[in-house]
């Protein structure tokens, strides 16, 4: 264990007045942006015996999230709204600290931004080939949209402006290619070419939205299957977490991003490019779960563009990984120097496979939509 980190965690825990004493910690490797730790405290169980109680500590990445305070406001509003509708449902509770007599759900010293929530015993999946689990995840994300359907999106801040604006992501990529600060562009010329060649197709959803053809909704915007907690025994979904990017958005982003992550035969950063592709069984499972909750509320055009949204989101993320690689790996956590390049190649292989399967994917979407619109 890292001594400096232990000191830091102990200080943070004290600021939030956690009961008991720091005992141990383990890093939870679930995100590419924030640092998350399960921190165990030892306390009296009320009968004089020691008991271990875990808490979830998170250090929010303020390079990615420039306005963490607004981000917490968004989360507060959304979770309060859901709690109002479902008072007995499982939820995340943010612990409080105090600054100048004001109760706050975060500790921010201008540099590091910390928050603490209750630890929910559960399992999560990085990859999953169990159709039942993926169906449950589809239901959970669909339900998330539905429960927030009467929440006014204008109440939320854009904590990362243009987060799923594919056109803007392409502009950023082009800037990174032109600047080429690390001299890496020639190493990824094929990837740059593929993405630029398909820009218009990838931007279809953004263009439709900008043209006023798609409705603005409250969306999660980071619908990786590992953002759903599942019951350890029954594998039913318990809770949708990681609400950092809850913002006004289009439904295509939530559907497309979930599929690009969950329905890929490999993990998003696998270098086994020959295996990359859409598993249509998993695609069906997610689509069926998602549409069981949303089909009645979605417009014709939203449904007709769900299959294409998977392609859009895959290309969009490829542009982000690629721009980050060209910029010197500042945004996404990397475990080795070529990590972002492997992610790019994986996503491009996935996009190419989606081009071949787009009609099958659309047929599945239409079938599920029909079933649940009756
Ligand atoms: C980031 O935080 P995490 O790891 O769940 C990113 C998503 C990407 C994802 C790719 C705020 O999500 O947009 O799709 O990595 N989140 C942010 O793994 O940029
Ligand atoms: Mg996230």
Tab-separated table of C-alpha atoms in Angstrom, residues 6-132:
chain	number	residue	atom	x	y	z
A	6	UNK	CA	-3.045	6.213	2.959
A	7	UNK	CA	-2.342	9.590	4.555
A	8	UNK	CA	-4.445	11.291	1.910
A	9	UNK	CA	-7.369	8.881	2.285
A	10	UNK	CA	-7.238	9.188	6.066
A	11	UNK	CA	-7.375	12.989	5.809
A	12	UNK	CA	-10.261	12.868	3.352
A	13	UNK	CA	-12.177	10.392	5.541
A	14	UNK	CA	-11.656	12.648	8.559
A	15	UNK	CA	-12.986	15.683	6.673
A	16	UNK	CA	-16.160	13.703	5.940
A	17	UNK	CA	-16.261	12.602	9.602
A	18	UNK	CA	-16.470	8.910	8.763
A	19	UNK	CA	-17.025	6.836	11.875
A	20	UNK	CA	-14.241	4.476	12.956
A	21	UNK	CA	-10.628	4.168	11.918
A	22	UNK	CA	-8.969	3.751	8.565
A	23	UNK	CA	-8.118	0.086	8.089
A	24	UNK	CA	-7.148	-0.599	4.447
A	25	UNK	CA	-7.864	0.374	0.868
A	26	UNK	CA	-7.933	-1.152	-2.587
A	27	UNK	CA	-8.122	0.679	-5.902
A	28	UNK	CA	-11.241	-0.134	-7.886
A	29	UNK	CA	-10.225	-0.239	-11.522
A	30	UNK	CA	-13.463	0.526	-13.229
A	31	UNK	CA	-13.088	3.856	-15.003
A	32	UNK	CA	-10.680	5.475	-17.408
A	33	UNK	CA	-11.087	8.919	-15.872
A	34	UNK	CA	-11.573	9.110	-12.096
A	35	UNK	CA	-9.621	7.292	-9.392
A	36	UNK	CA	-11.837	5.106	-7.222
A	37	UNK	CA	-10.923	3.372	-3.977
A	38	UNK	CA	-12.789	0.988	-1.732
A	39	UNK	CA	-11.693	2.125	1.706
A	40	UNK	CA	-12.313	-0.096	4.706
A	41	UNK	CA	-12.954	1.395	8.128
A	42	UNK	CA	-12.943	-0.576	11.329
A	43	UNK	CA	-15.560	0.318	13.893
A	44	UNK	CA	-17.435	-0.955	16.893
A	45	UNK	CA	-20.428	-3.106	15.940
A	46	UNK	CA	-22.365	-1.808	18.935
A	47	UNK	CA	-21.529	-4.913	21.001
A	48	UNK	CA	-17.859	-4.142	21.553
A	49	UNK	CA	-16.691	-6.203	18.595
A	50	UNK	CA	-14.791	-4.869	15.597
A	51	UNK	CA	-16.603	-4.635	12.296
A	52	UNK	CA	-15.294	-3.596	8.898
A	53	UNK	CA	-17.325	-1.110	6.916
A	54	UNK	CA	-16.311	-0.149	3.367
A	55	UNK	CA	-16.841	3.260	1.754
A	56	UNK	CA	-16.247	4.325	-1.828
A	57	UNK	CA	-13.816	7.242	-2.203
A	58	UNK	CA	-13.397	8.963	-5.534
A	59	UNK	CA	-10.914	11.532	-6.717
A	60	UNK	CA	-12.592	13.270	-9.628
A	61	UNK	CA	-10.332	13.985	-12.581
A	62	UNK	CA	-10.489	17.757	-12.912
A	63	UNK	CA	-8.627	17.677	-16.230
A	64	UNK	CA	-11.636	15.886	-17.738
A	65	UNK	CA	-14.231	17.590	-15.528
A	66	UNK	CA	-13.331	21.267	-15.440
A	67	UNK	CA	-16.379	22.154	-13.363
A	68	UNK	CA	-16.659	19.479	-10.684
A	69	UNK	CA	-18.913	21.588	-8.466
A	70	UNK	CA	-21.524	21.894	-11.220
A	71	UNK	CA	-21.120	18.194	-11.877
A	72	UNK	CA	-22.061	17.472	-8.252
A	73	UNK	CA	-25.055	19.804	-8.571
A	74	UNK	CA	-26.264	17.825	-11.581
A	75	UNK	CA	-25.876	14.554	-9.695
A	76	UNK	CA	-27.671	15.959	-6.639
A	77	UNK	CA	-30.613	17.171	-8.707
A	78	UNK	CA	-30.990	13.929	-10.605
A	79	UNK	CA	-30.616	11.623	-7.622
A	80	UNK	CA	-33.013	13.754	-5.543
A	81	UNK	CA	-35.552	13.616	-8.366
A	82	UNK	CA	-35.276	9.821	-8.577
A	83	UNK	CA	-35.471	9.514	-4.793
A	84	UNK	CA	-38.642	11.624	-4.844
A	85	UNK	CA	-40.250	9.179	-7.238
A	86	UNK	CA	-38.851	6.011	-5.703
A	87	UNK	CA	-38.152	6.674	-2.053
A	88	UNK	CA	-37.422	3.045	-1.224
A	89	UNK	CA	-35.152	2.200	-4.125
A	90	UNK	CA	-31.454	1.561	-3.639
A	91	UNK	CA	-29.431	4.720	-4.204
A	92	UNK	CA	-25.992	6.215	-3.809
A	93	UNK	CA	-25.640	8.584	-0.847
A	94	UNK	CA	-22.914	11.166	-0.884
A	95	UNK	CA	-21.421	11.837	2.526
A	96	UNK	CA	-21.201	15.438	3.694
A	97	UNK	CA	-18.331	17.566	4.794
A	98	UNK	CA	-18.409	21.197	5.822
A	99	UNK	CA	-16.708	24.332	4.580
A	100	UNK	CA	-17.275	27.713	6.228
A	101	UNK	CA	-20.416	26.385	7.860
A	102	UNK	CA	-21.843	25.072	4.569
A	103	UNK	CA	-22.617	21.375	4.093
A	104	UNK	CA	-21.000	20.053	0.935
A	105	UNK	CA	-20.881	16.684	-0.802
A	106	UNK	CA	-17.282	17.216	-1.890
A	107	UNK	CA	-13.901	18.294	-0.623
A	108	UNK	CA	-12.071	20.593	-3.011
A	109	UNK	CA	-8.806	22.308	-2.249
A	110	UNK	CA	-8.588	23.892	-5.682
A	111	UNK	CA	-6.483	20.971	-6.817
A	112	UNK	CA	-7.865	17.616	-5.706
A	113	UNK	CA	-11.592	16.982	-5.685
A	114	UNK	CA	-12.824	14.165	-3.435
A	115	UNK	CA	-16.217	12.646	-2.680
A	116	UNK	CA	-17.394	9.622	-0.704
A	117	UNK	CA	-20.416	7.371	-1.148
A	118	UNK	CA	-21.819	4.287	0.497
A	119	UNK	CA	-20.372	1.052	-0.831
A	120	UNK	CA	-22.972	-1.145	-2.529
A	121	UNK	CA	-22.052	-4.870	-2.463
A	122	UNK	CA	-22.487	-5.959	-6.066
A	123	UNK	CA	-20.756	-7.274	-9.155
A	124	UNK	CA	-19.900	-5.385	-12.320
A	125	UNK	CA	-18.875	-6.627	-15.750
A	126	UNK	CA	-16.167	-5.321	-18.046
A	127	UNK	CA	-17.198	-7.771	-20.746
A	128	UNK	CA	-20.147	-10.073	-20.600
A	129	UNK	CA	-21.500	-12.788	-22.866
A	130	UNK	CA	-24.475	-13.651	-20.693
A	131	UNK	CA	-27.568	-12.468	-22.584
A	132	UNK	CA	-29.604	-12.292	-19.404
